[in-house]
N, C-alpha and C. Protein backbone atom coordinates (compact mmCIF):
# COMPACT_ATOMS: atom_id res chain seq x y z
N MET A 1 99.87 50.09 103.92
CA MET A 1 100.31 49.12 102.92
C MET A 1 99.37 47.59 102.89
N THR A 2 98.64 46.94 102.16
CA THR A 2 98.49 45.70 101.97
C THR A 2 98.80 44.41 102.39
N ALA A 3 98.15 43.36 102.92
CA ALA A 3 98.73 42.24 103.82
C ALA A 3 99.68 41.32 102.45
N SER A 4 99.94 41.56 101.20
CA SER A 4 99.96 41.34 100.07
C SER A 4 101.16 41.70 100.19
N ALA A 5 101.54 42.48 100.64
CA ALA A 5 102.81 43.44 100.24
C ALA A 5 104.40 42.76 100.53
N SER A 6 105.23 42.84 99.84
CA SER A 6 106.15 42.10 99.81
C SER A 6 107.44 42.89 101.00
N THR A 7 108.16 42.22 101.82
CA THR A 7 109.39 42.76 102.55
C THR A 7 109.96 43.71 101.48
N GLU A 8 110.31 43.60 100.56
CA GLU A 8 111.00 44.43 99.66
C GLU A 8 110.65 45.95 99.57
N GLU A 9 109.22 45.55 99.80
CA GLU A 9 108.62 46.96 99.32
C GLU A 9 108.57 47.44 100.76
N CYS A 10 108.62 47.53 101.90
CA CYS A 10 108.50 47.72 103.30
C CYS A 10 109.53 48.40 103.50
N ILE A 11 110.84 47.94 102.97
CA ILE A 11 112.06 48.28 103.32
C ILE A 11 112.43 49.82 102.42
N PRO A 12 112.66 50.79 103.35
CA PRO A 12 112.43 51.80 102.22
C PRO A 12 114.26 51.82 101.69
N SER A 13 113.92 52.70 100.70
CA SER A 13 115.22 52.40 99.62
C SER A 13 116.07 53.90 100.08
N PRO A 14 117.11 53.83 100.16
CA PRO A 14 118.23 55.22 100.44
C PRO A 14 117.24 56.28 99.46
N ARG A 15 117.25 56.04 98.72
CA ARG A 15 116.80 57.55 97.65
C ARG A 15 114.93 57.76 98.25
N ALA A 16 114.25 56.96 98.73
CA ALA A 16 113.27 57.71 99.35
C ALA A 16 113.14 58.26 100.80
N ALA A 17 114.28 57.82 101.41
CA ALA A 17 114.90 58.09 102.67
C ALA A 17 115.35 59.68 102.84
N GLU A 18 115.97 60.07 101.64
CA GLU A 18 116.65 61.24 101.11
C GLU A 18 115.61 62.38 101.01
N LEU A 19 114.35 61.76 100.29
CA LEU A 19 113.51 63.06 99.63
C LEU A 19 112.28 63.88 101.20
N ARG A 20 112.91 65.06 101.09
CA ARG A 20 111.78 65.96 102.03
C ARG A 20 110.20 65.68 101.52
N PRO A 21 109.40 65.76 102.57
CA PRO A 21 108.11 65.78 102.20
C PRO A 21 107.43 66.33 100.62
N ASP A 22 107.62 67.20 100.20
CA ASP A 22 107.39 68.33 99.35
C ASP A 22 108.03 67.44 98.01
N GLU A 23 109.30 67.08 98.19
CA GLU A 23 110.05 66.29 97.14
C GLU A 23 109.27 64.97 96.99
N PHE A 24 108.82 64.28 98.00
CA PHE A 24 108.07 62.90 97.87
C PHE A 24 107.00 63.37 96.99
N LEU A 25 105.87 64.40 97.44
CA LEU A 25 104.95 64.32 97.16
C LEU A 25 105.22 65.00 95.36
N ARG A 26 105.97 65.78 95.06
CA ARG A 26 106.06 66.24 93.61
C ARG A 26 106.49 64.93 93.07
N ALA A 27 107.53 63.95 93.66
CA ALA A 27 107.88 62.95 92.82
C ALA A 27 106.47 62.07 92.48
N LEU A 28 105.62 61.75 93.26
CA LEU A 28 104.64 60.86 93.56
C LEU A 28 103.75 61.56 92.49
N TYR A 29 103.64 62.74 92.49
CA TYR A 29 102.50 63.42 91.46
C TYR A 29 103.10 63.42 89.99
N GLN A 30 104.57 63.27 89.95
CA GLN A 30 104.91 63.59 88.74
C GLN A 30 104.69 62.46 88.03
N LEU A 31 105.48 61.14 88.53
CA LEU A 31 105.56 59.84 88.15
C LEU A 31 103.92 58.99 88.05
N HIS A 32 103.24 59.44 89.48
CA HIS A 32 101.88 58.54 89.08
C HIS A 32 100.87 59.18 89.00
N GLY A 33 100.81 60.95 89.08
CA GLY A 33 99.70 61.51 89.16
C GLY A 33 98.36 61.04 88.41
N SER A 34 99.07 61.27 86.76
CA SER A 34 98.20 60.99 85.86
C SER A 34 97.42 60.04 85.41
N ALA A 35 98.31 58.67 85.70
CA ALA A 35 97.73 57.60 85.89
C ALA A 35 96.84 57.08 86.81
N LEU A 36 96.99 57.71 88.24
CA LEU A 36 95.89 57.20 89.16
C LEU A 36 94.75 58.53 89.01
N LEU A 37 94.79 59.78 88.51
CA LEU A 37 93.75 60.98 88.30
C LEU A 37 92.92 59.71 87.34
N GLN A 38 93.40 59.55 86.04
CA GLN A 38 92.72 58.83 84.78
C GLN A 38 91.52 57.49 85.18
N PHE A 39 92.80 56.46 86.14
CA PHE A 39 92.02 55.42 86.80
C PHE A 39 90.53 55.83 87.93
N ALA A 40 91.18 56.64 88.57
CA ALA A 40 89.73 57.35 89.25
C ALA A 40 88.82 58.22 88.85
N ALA A 41 89.16 58.93 87.48
CA ALA A 41 87.78 59.39 86.90
C ALA A 41 86.82 58.19 86.41
N ARG A 42 87.71 57.12 85.66
CA ARG A 42 86.76 56.09 85.00
C ARG A 42 86.00 55.62 86.24
N ARG A 43 86.53 55.46 87.34
CA ARG A 43 86.03 54.31 88.48
C ARG A 43 84.93 55.30 88.97
N LEU A 44 84.98 56.75 88.88
CA LEU A 44 84.24 57.64 89.10
C LEU A 44 82.86 58.16 88.40
N GLU A 45 83.18 57.99 87.32
CA GLU A 45 82.13 57.95 86.00
C GLU A 45 82.13 58.78 85.24
N GLY A 46 83.27 59.46 85.19
CA GLY A 46 84.02 60.96 84.83
C GLY A 46 84.05 61.86 85.64
N ASP A 47 83.69 61.76 86.92
CA ASP A 47 83.99 62.89 87.90
C ASP A 47 85.28 63.44 88.13
N TRP A 48 85.49 64.16 87.94
CA TRP A 48 86.89 64.79 87.64
C TRP A 48 87.36 65.22 89.23
N HIS A 49 86.45 66.02 89.60
CA HIS A 49 86.24 66.44 90.91
C HIS A 49 86.59 65.67 91.74
N ARG A 50 85.33 64.57 91.78
CA ARG A 50 85.53 63.70 93.27
C ARG A 50 87.35 62.85 92.54
N ALA A 51 87.09 62.73 91.56
CA ALA A 51 88.79 61.91 91.42
C ALA A 51 89.87 62.55 91.74
N GLU A 52 89.80 63.84 91.60
CA GLU A 52 91.16 64.60 92.33
C GLU A 52 91.08 64.54 93.86
N ASP A 53 89.79 64.53 94.54
CA ASP A 53 89.77 64.54 95.60
C ASP A 53 90.38 63.19 96.22
N ALA A 54 89.97 62.02 95.59
CA ALA A 54 90.19 60.78 95.85
C ALA A 54 92.04 60.53 95.11
N LEU A 55 92.48 61.13 94.41
CA LEU A 55 93.72 61.22 94.29
C LEU A 55 95.08 62.13 95.66
N GLN A 56 94.24 63.01 96.07
CA GLN A 56 94.85 63.78 97.24
C GLN A 56 94.86 63.09 98.57
N GLU A 57 93.93 62.00 98.47
CA GLU A 57 93.85 61.43 99.81
C GLU A 57 94.87 60.50 99.78
N VAL A 58 94.73 59.58 98.36
CA VAL A 58 96.04 58.30 98.31
C VAL A 58 97.37 59.07 98.50
N ALA A 59 97.81 60.44 98.03
CA ALA A 59 99.04 61.23 98.22
C ALA A 59 99.01 61.70 99.97
N ILE A 60 98.03 61.51 100.57
CA ILE A 60 98.42 62.12 101.97
C ILE A 60 98.70 60.33 102.27
N ARG A 61 98.24 59.56 102.38
CA ARG A 61 98.30 58.10 102.86
C ARG A 61 99.30 58.13 102.31
N ALA A 62 100.15 57.97 101.24
CA ALA A 62 101.15 57.36 101.04
C ALA A 62 102.22 58.64 101.56
N TRP A 63 102.28 59.66 101.79
CA TRP A 63 102.82 60.62 102.51
C TRP A 63 103.29 59.90 103.84
N HIS A 64 102.18 59.45 104.24
CA HIS A 64 101.85 58.63 106.07
C HIS A 64 103.18 57.66 105.83
N HIS A 65 103.56 57.27 104.45
CA HIS A 65 103.96 55.70 104.51
C HIS A 65 105.39 56.30 104.03
N ALA A 66 105.72 57.34 103.91
CA ALA A 66 106.71 57.85 102.97
C ALA A 66 108.13 56.88 103.84
N GLY A 67 108.16 56.60 104.70
CA GLY A 67 109.62 55.84 105.08
C GLY A 67 109.18 54.63 104.68
N GLU A 68 108.46 54.23 104.54
CA GLU A 68 108.38 52.60 103.72
C GLU A 68 108.66 52.67 102.20
N LEU A 69 107.91 53.82 101.24
CA LEU A 69 107.52 53.94 99.97
C LEU A 69 108.40 54.45 99.57
N ASP A 70 108.78 54.28 98.39
CA ASP A 70 109.80 55.39 97.41
C ASP A 70 108.75 55.41 95.99
N PRO A 71 108.56 56.61 95.94
CA PRO A 71 107.79 57.11 94.83
C PRO A 71 108.31 57.17 93.43
N THR A 72 109.59 56.67 93.45
CA THR A 72 110.61 56.59 92.34
C THR A 72 110.49 55.36 91.59
N ALA A 73 110.48 54.44 92.96
CA ALA A 73 110.24 53.06 92.25
C ALA A 73 108.85 52.54 91.27
N ASP A 74 109.35 51.71 90.70
CA ASP A 74 107.84 50.75 89.74
C ASP A 74 107.26 50.06 90.76
N THR A 75 107.81 49.34 92.10
CA THR A 75 106.96 48.76 93.04
C THR A 75 105.84 49.68 93.83
N VAL A 76 105.98 50.70 93.87
CA VAL A 76 104.70 51.87 94.58
C VAL A 76 103.43 51.84 93.66
N ARG A 77 103.59 51.85 92.82
CA ARG A 77 102.61 52.12 91.94
C ARG A 77 101.25 50.93 92.04
N PRO A 78 101.47 49.35 92.21
CA PRO A 78 100.60 48.67 92.54
C PRO A 78 99.75 49.16 93.73
N TRP A 79 100.39 49.59 94.92
CA TRP A 79 100.28 49.83 96.31
C TRP A 79 99.19 51.11 96.50
N LEU A 80 99.68 52.35 95.54
CA LEU A 80 98.82 53.21 94.83
C LEU A 80 97.64 52.85 94.49
N PHE A 81 97.49 52.12 93.50
CA PHE A 81 96.24 51.86 92.89
C PHE A 81 95.20 51.00 93.94
N THR A 82 95.95 50.14 94.49
CA THR A 82 94.82 49.50 95.70
C THR A 82 94.52 50.33 96.62
N VAL A 83 94.93 51.48 96.87
CA VAL A 83 94.71 52.16 98.16
C VAL A 83 93.59 53.32 97.33
N LEU A 84 93.92 53.62 96.12
CA LEU A 84 92.97 54.39 95.74
C LEU A 84 91.18 53.52 94.88
N ARG A 85 91.84 52.37 94.68
CA ARG A 85 90.31 51.38 94.23
C ARG A 85 89.96 51.35 95.58
N ASN A 86 90.50 50.95 97.07
CA ASN A 86 89.58 50.97 98.22
C ASN A 86 89.09 52.18 98.38
N LEU A 87 89.59 53.54 98.11
CA LEU A 87 88.66 54.58 98.53
C LEU A 87 87.57 54.75 97.79
N VAL A 88 87.87 54.36 96.34
CA VAL A 88 86.71 54.76 95.26
C VAL A 88 85.84 53.63 95.80
N ILE A 89 85.81 52.54 96.30
CA ILE A 89 84.89 51.59 96.78
C ILE A 89 83.94 51.92 98.26
N ASP A 90 84.97 52.39 99.11
CA ASP A 90 84.40 52.72 100.70
C ASP A 90 83.34 54.21 100.00
N GLY A 91 83.94 55.05 99.15
CA GLY A 91 83.24 56.32 98.75
C GLY A 91 81.65 55.79 98.17
N HIS A 92 81.72 54.84 97.09
CA HIS A 92 80.44 54.39 96.82
C HIS A 92 79.60 53.46 97.87
N ARG A 93 80.14 53.26 98.81
CA ARG A 93 79.44 52.21 99.76
C ARG A 93 78.67 53.56 100.57
N ALA A 94 79.78 54.35 101.44
CA ALA A 94 79.08 55.48 102.04
C ALA A 94 77.59 56.13 101.02
N ARG A 95 78.03 56.41 99.87
CA ARG A 95 76.98 57.22 99.41
C ARG A 95 75.66 56.25 99.28
N GLN A 96 75.77 54.72 99.34
CA GLN A 96 74.79 53.94 99.28
C GLN A 96 74.04 53.63 100.19
N ALA A 97 75.19 53.96 101.72
CA ALA A 97 74.45 53.58 102.69
C ALA A 97 73.40 54.85 103.04
N ARG A 98 73.81 56.11 102.83
CA ARG A 98 72.61 56.92 103.29
C ARG A 98 71.54 57.12 102.10
N PRO A 99 70.49 57.78 102.49
CA PRO A 99 69.27 58.57 101.66
C PRO A 99 70.09 59.58 100.81
N PRO A 100 69.47 59.51 99.54
CA PRO A 100 70.00 60.48 98.85
C PRO A 100 69.61 61.94 99.47
N GLU A 101 70.44 62.88 98.92
CA GLU A 101 70.01 64.09 99.69
C GLU A 101 68.42 65.04 98.63
N THR A 102 67.90 65.05 99.53
CA THR A 102 66.85 65.89 98.67
C THR A 102 66.68 67.19 99.36
N GLY A 103 66.62 68.43 98.12
CA GLY A 103 66.51 69.55 98.52
C GLY A 103 65.22 70.30 98.33
N ASP A 104 65.07 71.40 98.90
CA ASP A 104 63.43 72.14 98.49
C ASP A 104 63.82 72.48 96.89
N PRO A 105 62.58 72.27 96.47
CA PRO A 105 63.39 72.55 94.87
C PRO A 105 63.27 74.32 94.63
N GLU A 106 62.24 74.86 95.52
CA GLU A 106 61.72 76.00 95.29
C GLU A 106 63.36 76.87 95.70
N LEU A 107 64.09 76.22 96.54
CA LEU A 107 65.46 77.08 97.19
C LEU A 107 66.46 76.81 95.91
N ALA A 108 66.26 76.24 95.22
CA ALA A 108 67.32 76.05 93.85
C ALA A 108 67.22 77.20 92.98
N HIS A 109 66.09 77.49 93.01
CA HIS A 109 66.21 78.38 92.00
C HIS A 109 66.13 80.03 92.51
N LEU A 110 66.66 80.14 93.46
CA LEU A 110 66.60 81.77 94.24
C LEU A 110 67.65 82.04 93.57
N PRO A 111 67.42 83.47 93.43
CA PRO A 111 68.64 84.08 92.65
C PRO A 111 69.53 84.72 93.83
N VAL A 112 70.59 84.78 93.38
CA VAL A 112 71.85 85.06 93.99
C VAL A 112 72.49 86.27 93.92
N ALA A 113 72.64 86.80 95.06
CA ALA A 113 73.62 88.20 94.67
C ALA A 113 74.52 88.29 94.36
N ASP A 114 75.48 88.60 93.24
CA ASP A 114 76.44 88.02 93.10
C ASP A 114 77.16 89.14 91.95
N GLY A 115 76.39 90.47 91.90
CA GLY A 115 77.03 91.70 91.81
C GLY A 115 76.69 91.76 90.10
N VAL A 116 76.41 90.88 89.22
CA VAL A 116 76.27 91.14 87.96
C VAL A 116 75.16 91.99 87.34
N ASP A 117 74.10 91.94 88.43
CA ASP A 117 72.66 92.99 88.19
C ASP A 117 73.07 94.24 88.18
N HIS A 118 73.90 94.34 89.25
CA HIS A 118 74.42 95.71 89.35
C HIS A 118 75.50 96.29 88.41
N ILE A 119 76.15 95.35 87.72
CA ILE A 119 77.18 96.08 86.44
C ILE A 119 76.65 95.87 85.51
N LEU A 120 75.23 95.47 85.12
CA LEU A 120 74.75 95.43 83.70
C LEU A 120 73.54 96.61 83.82
N THR A 121 73.41 96.77 84.92
CA THR A 121 72.49 98.15 85.23
C THR A 121 73.63 99.17 85.07
N SER A 122 74.43 99.55 85.58
CA SER A 122 75.75 100.58 85.17
C SER A 122 75.89 100.77 84.28
N GLN A 123 76.01 99.58 83.26
CA GLN A 123 76.27 99.66 82.25
C GLN A 123 75.36 100.09 81.28
N VAL A 124 74.17 99.80 81.53
CA VAL A 124 73.28 100.17 80.34
C VAL A 124 72.65 101.61 80.82
N LEU A 125 73.04 102.06 81.91
CA LEU A 125 72.96 103.74 82.74
C LEU A 125 73.95 104.14 81.99
N THR A 126 75.30 103.89 81.99
CA THR A 126 75.92 104.84 81.16
C THR A 126 75.86 104.88 79.89
N GLU A 127 75.46 104.04 78.94
CA GLU A 127 74.83 103.88 77.67
C GLU A 127 73.64 104.88 77.59
N ALA A 128 72.98 104.99 78.49
CA ALA A 128 71.50 105.53 78.25
C ALA A 128 72.39 107.34 78.56
N LEU A 129 73.07 107.43 79.36
CA LEU A 129 73.33 108.75 79.52
C LEU A 129 74.42 109.39 78.19
N ARG A 130 75.37 108.30 77.91
CA ARG A 130 75.38 109.23 76.21
C ARG A 130 74.63 109.31 75.66
N ASP A 131 73.45 108.93 75.63
CA ASP A 131 72.07 109.16 74.47
C ASP A 131 71.98 111.48 74.82
N LEU A 132 72.03 111.89 76.00
CA LEU A 132 71.77 112.95 76.32
C LEU A 132 72.84 113.78 75.89
N ARG A 133 72.40 115.30 75.41
CA ARG A 133 72.89 116.43 75.70
C ARG A 133 74.08 116.28 76.37
N PRO A 134 75.11 117.31 76.33
CA PRO A 134 76.13 117.15 77.39
C PRO A 134 75.78 118.37 78.46
N ALA A 135 74.74 119.35 78.31
CA ALA A 135 74.30 119.81 79.03
C ALA A 135 73.92 118.72 80.02
N GLN A 136 72.64 118.30 79.42
CA GLN A 136 71.92 117.32 80.48
C GLN A 136 72.49 116.69 81.54
N ARG A 137 73.82 115.59 80.70
CA ARG A 137 74.33 114.98 81.22
C ARG A 137 75.50 115.80 82.69
N GLU A 138 75.67 117.07 82.18
CA GLU A 138 76.26 117.63 83.16
C GLU A 138 75.76 118.20 84.64
N VAL A 139 74.30 118.51 83.96
CA VAL A 139 73.52 119.04 85.33
C VAL A 139 72.81 117.99 85.78
N LEU A 140 73.07 116.35 85.32
CA LEU A 140 72.43 115.42 86.17
C LEU A 140 73.54 115.04 87.04
N LEU A 141 75.10 115.59 86.75
CA LEU A 141 76.10 114.64 87.19
C LEU A 141 76.43 115.77 88.44
N HIS A 142 76.09 116.72 88.71
CA HIS A 142 76.15 118.05 89.73
C HIS A 142 75.09 117.85 90.82
N VAL A 143 73.81 117.66 90.14
CA VAL A 143 73.14 117.65 90.96
C VAL A 143 72.58 115.75 91.62
N HIS A 144 72.69 114.94 91.01
CA HIS A 144 72.30 113.89 91.61
C HIS A 144 73.52 112.94 92.04
N TYR A 145 74.71 113.05 91.04
CA TYR A 145 75.84 112.07 91.41
C TYR A 145 76.72 113.08 92.17
N LEU A 146 77.14 114.64 92.25
CA LEU A 146 77.75 115.21 93.54
C LEU A 146 76.89 116.03 94.58
N GLY A 147 75.68 115.38 94.46
CA GLY A 147 74.61 115.98 95.47
C GLY A 147 74.60 117.34 95.58
N ARG A 148 74.68 118.07 94.68
CA ARG A 148 75.14 119.53 95.00
C ARG A 148 73.34 120.17 94.74
N SER A 149 73.13 121.26 95.40
CA SER A 149 71.81 121.83 95.24
C SER A 149 71.41 122.58 94.29
N VAL A 150 70.36 123.02 93.78
CA VAL A 150 70.31 123.56 92.48
C VAL A 150 70.84 124.92 92.27
N ASN A 151 70.65 125.71 93.50
CA ASN A 151 71.60 126.93 93.68
C ASN A 151 73.27 126.51 93.51
N GLN A 152 73.76 125.51 94.06
CA GLN A 152 75.35 125.24 94.06
C GLN A 152 75.36 124.82 92.33
N THR A 153 74.53 124.36 92.21
CA THR A 153 74.95 123.88 90.56
C THR A 153 74.72 124.95 89.59
N ALA A 154 74.23 125.98 89.99
CA ALA A 154 73.69 127.06 88.91
C ALA A 154 74.97 127.74 89.33
N LYS A 155 76.03 128.05 90.94
CA LYS A 155 77.11 128.54 90.78
C LYS A 155 77.73 128.45 89.98
N VAL A 156 78.16 126.78 89.83
CA VAL A 156 79.12 126.24 89.53
C VAL A 156 79.50 126.40 88.25
N LEU A 157 78.17 126.21 87.26
CA LEU A 157 77.79 125.93 85.75
C LEU A 157 77.61 127.19 85.57
N GLY A 158 77.43 128.39 86.33
CA GLY A 158 77.25 129.60 85.88
C GLY A 158 76.19 130.13 84.89
N VAL A 159 75.09 129.45 85.54
CA VAL A 159 73.70 129.76 84.74
C VAL A 159 73.15 130.25 85.98
N PRO A 160 71.50 130.58 85.39
CA PRO A 160 70.51 130.99 86.51
C PRO A 160 70.34 129.62 87.22
N PRO A 161 69.49 129.51 88.26
CA PRO A 161 68.95 128.37 88.80
C PRO A 161 67.67 127.35 88.50
N GLY A 162 66.92 128.71 87.50
CA GLY A 162 66.04 128.32 86.93
C GLY A 162 66.28 127.54 85.41
N THR A 163 67.60 127.35 84.93
CA THR A 163 67.88 126.80 83.89
C THR A 163 68.57 125.36 84.45
N VAL A 164 68.97 125.45 85.71
CA VAL A 164 69.58 124.42 86.00
C VAL A 164 68.10 123.50 86.39
N LYS A 165 67.04 124.11 87.14
CA LYS A 165 65.97 123.18 87.15
C LYS A 165 65.15 122.61 85.77
N SER A 166 65.76 123.60 85.06
CA SER A 166 64.63 123.04 83.90
C SER A 166 65.44 121.95 83.03
N ARG A 167 66.77 122.29 83.15
CA ARG A 167 67.74 121.28 82.35
C ARG A 167 67.74 119.52 83.50
N THR A 168 67.63 120.01 84.69
CA THR A 168 67.09 118.93 85.26
C THR A 168 65.84 117.84 85.14
N TYR A 169 64.76 118.78 84.76
CA TYR A 169 63.62 117.95 84.59
C TYR A 169 63.91 117.32 82.86
N TYR A 170 64.29 117.96 82.05
CA TYR A 170 64.52 117.67 80.48
C TYR A 170 65.39 116.47 80.72
N ALA A 171 66.57 116.56 81.83
CA ALA A 171 67.66 115.47 81.45
C ALA A 171 67.13 114.08 82.03
N ALA A 172 66.24 114.43 82.83
CA ALA A 172 65.40 113.22 83.57
C ALA A 172 64.43 112.45 82.78
N ARG A 173 63.71 113.25 82.60
CA ARG A 173 62.98 113.04 81.38
C ARG A 173 63.59 112.35 80.03
N ALA A 174 64.49 112.83 79.49
CA ALA A 174 65.30 111.42 78.56
C ALA A 174 66.07 110.68 78.80
N LEU A 175 66.62 111.04 80.19
CA LEU A 175 67.34 109.46 80.50
C LEU A 175 66.35 108.45 80.84
N ARG A 176 65.00 108.80 81.38
CA ARG A 176 63.81 107.79 81.56
C ARG A 176 63.53 106.90 80.39
N ALA A 177 63.34 107.98 79.19
CA ALA A 177 63.46 107.36 77.89
C ALA A 177 64.20 106.61 77.03
N ALA A 178 65.44 106.83 77.61
CA ALA A 178 66.73 105.99 77.19
C ALA A 178 67.01 104.62 77.81
N LEU A 179 66.25 104.86 79.35
CA LEU A 179 66.74 103.68 79.87
C LEU A 179 65.09 102.63 79.22
N HIS A 180 63.90 103.18 79.02
CA HIS A 180 62.80 102.40 78.85
C HIS A 180 63.42 102.13 77.26
N SER A 181 63.78 102.42 76.73
CA SER A 181 63.87 101.72 75.14
C SER A 181 65.42 100.81 75.48
N ARG A 182 65.95 100.55 76.35
CA ARG A 182 66.75 99.17 76.50
C ARG A 182 66.45 98.58 77.50
N GLY A 183 64.91 98.56 78.01
CA GLY A 183 64.48 97.61 78.63
C GLY A 183 64.68 97.90 80.52
N LEU A 184 65.32 99.29 80.77
CA LEU A 184 65.68 99.38 82.00
C LEU A 184 64.15 100.25 83.00
N TYR A 185 63.44 99.84 83.68
CA TYR A 185 62.45 100.90 84.08
C TYR A 185 62.77 101.17 85.56
N ALA A 186 62.23 102.39 85.86
CA ALA A 186 62.70 102.98 87.18
C ALA A 186 61.83 102.58 88.14
N TYR A 187 60.29 102.68 87.63
CA TYR A 187 59.51 101.85 88.74
C TYR A 187 58.84 100.96 88.20
N ASP A 188 57.83 100.44 88.73
CA ASP A 188 56.77 99.32 88.08
C ASP A 188 55.68 99.90 87.70
N ARG A 189 55.15 101.24 88.08
CA ARG A 189 54.19 101.71 87.04
C ARG A 189 54.67 102.35 86.00
N ASP A 190 56.20 102.45 85.81
CA ASP A 190 56.39 103.02 84.34
C ASP A 190 56.41 101.51 83.42
N ARG A 191 56.87 100.21 83.87
CA ARG A 191 56.81 99.15 83.37
C ARG A 191 54.91 99.20 82.92
N GLU A 192 53.98 98.99 83.81
CA GLU A 192 52.51 98.72 83.24
C GLU A 192 52.40 100.07 82.45
N ALA A 193 52.50 101.41 82.43
CA ALA A 193 52.74 102.25 81.55
C ALA A 193 53.02 102.25 80.41
N GLY A 194 54.28 101.62 80.00
CA GLY A 194 54.78 101.11 78.96
C GLY A 194 54.20 100.16 78.12
C-alpha cells in the first residue's frame, strides 16, 4: 500500500474477504490484467515478456494484501498501477546499476543439437531409398537395418548368397548416387570428389 492510501481502501470489503486465493487472482486478472499488461508493455518499450513478468509480480503483491484489497472494486486500480510503475522503475534502475552483459561472440554461433538435422537426414534418406529398385531396397533393409548376414539374408529372400552380395553392392552405389543428387554426402572424400 502507498502512504497516500485512504482508510477506505485498507478496510476489506465483505466481498474481498469471501474470495478464495484463486478467485481473487482470477478476478484481478479478469478486471485489471489487460490494462496493466498494456501499461507495462508501453513502459518497457514493447517487451511483452518482461511486461508479463511485471504483471505476475503485481498479482503476487496484491495477493499478499488480499485482506486489504478488493479486486472487484475500482479503488484497487490506482494501487495496482502504482505497484506496477514502481516495479518497472526498479527493474530499469537495476539494469542501469550493473554493467551490460557481454558474451563471447563465437559462443553465440555454436550449433545446438535439437534433432532437426537427424530428422532432415532421415527424410532425405527415405526419399533416396524410394529411388532404388524394390530388390535393392529389400536387400539393404535386411543387411543394414535388420543386421542380418549375407547367408541369413539369402535364406530369407530365397536367393543365392552371391546375388545378395551383388544387390548389396549395386544398391549401396545407387543409394550413394541418390544421396549425392540431394546434397547429402557419406564421407568428406565423397564431397571432395564430387
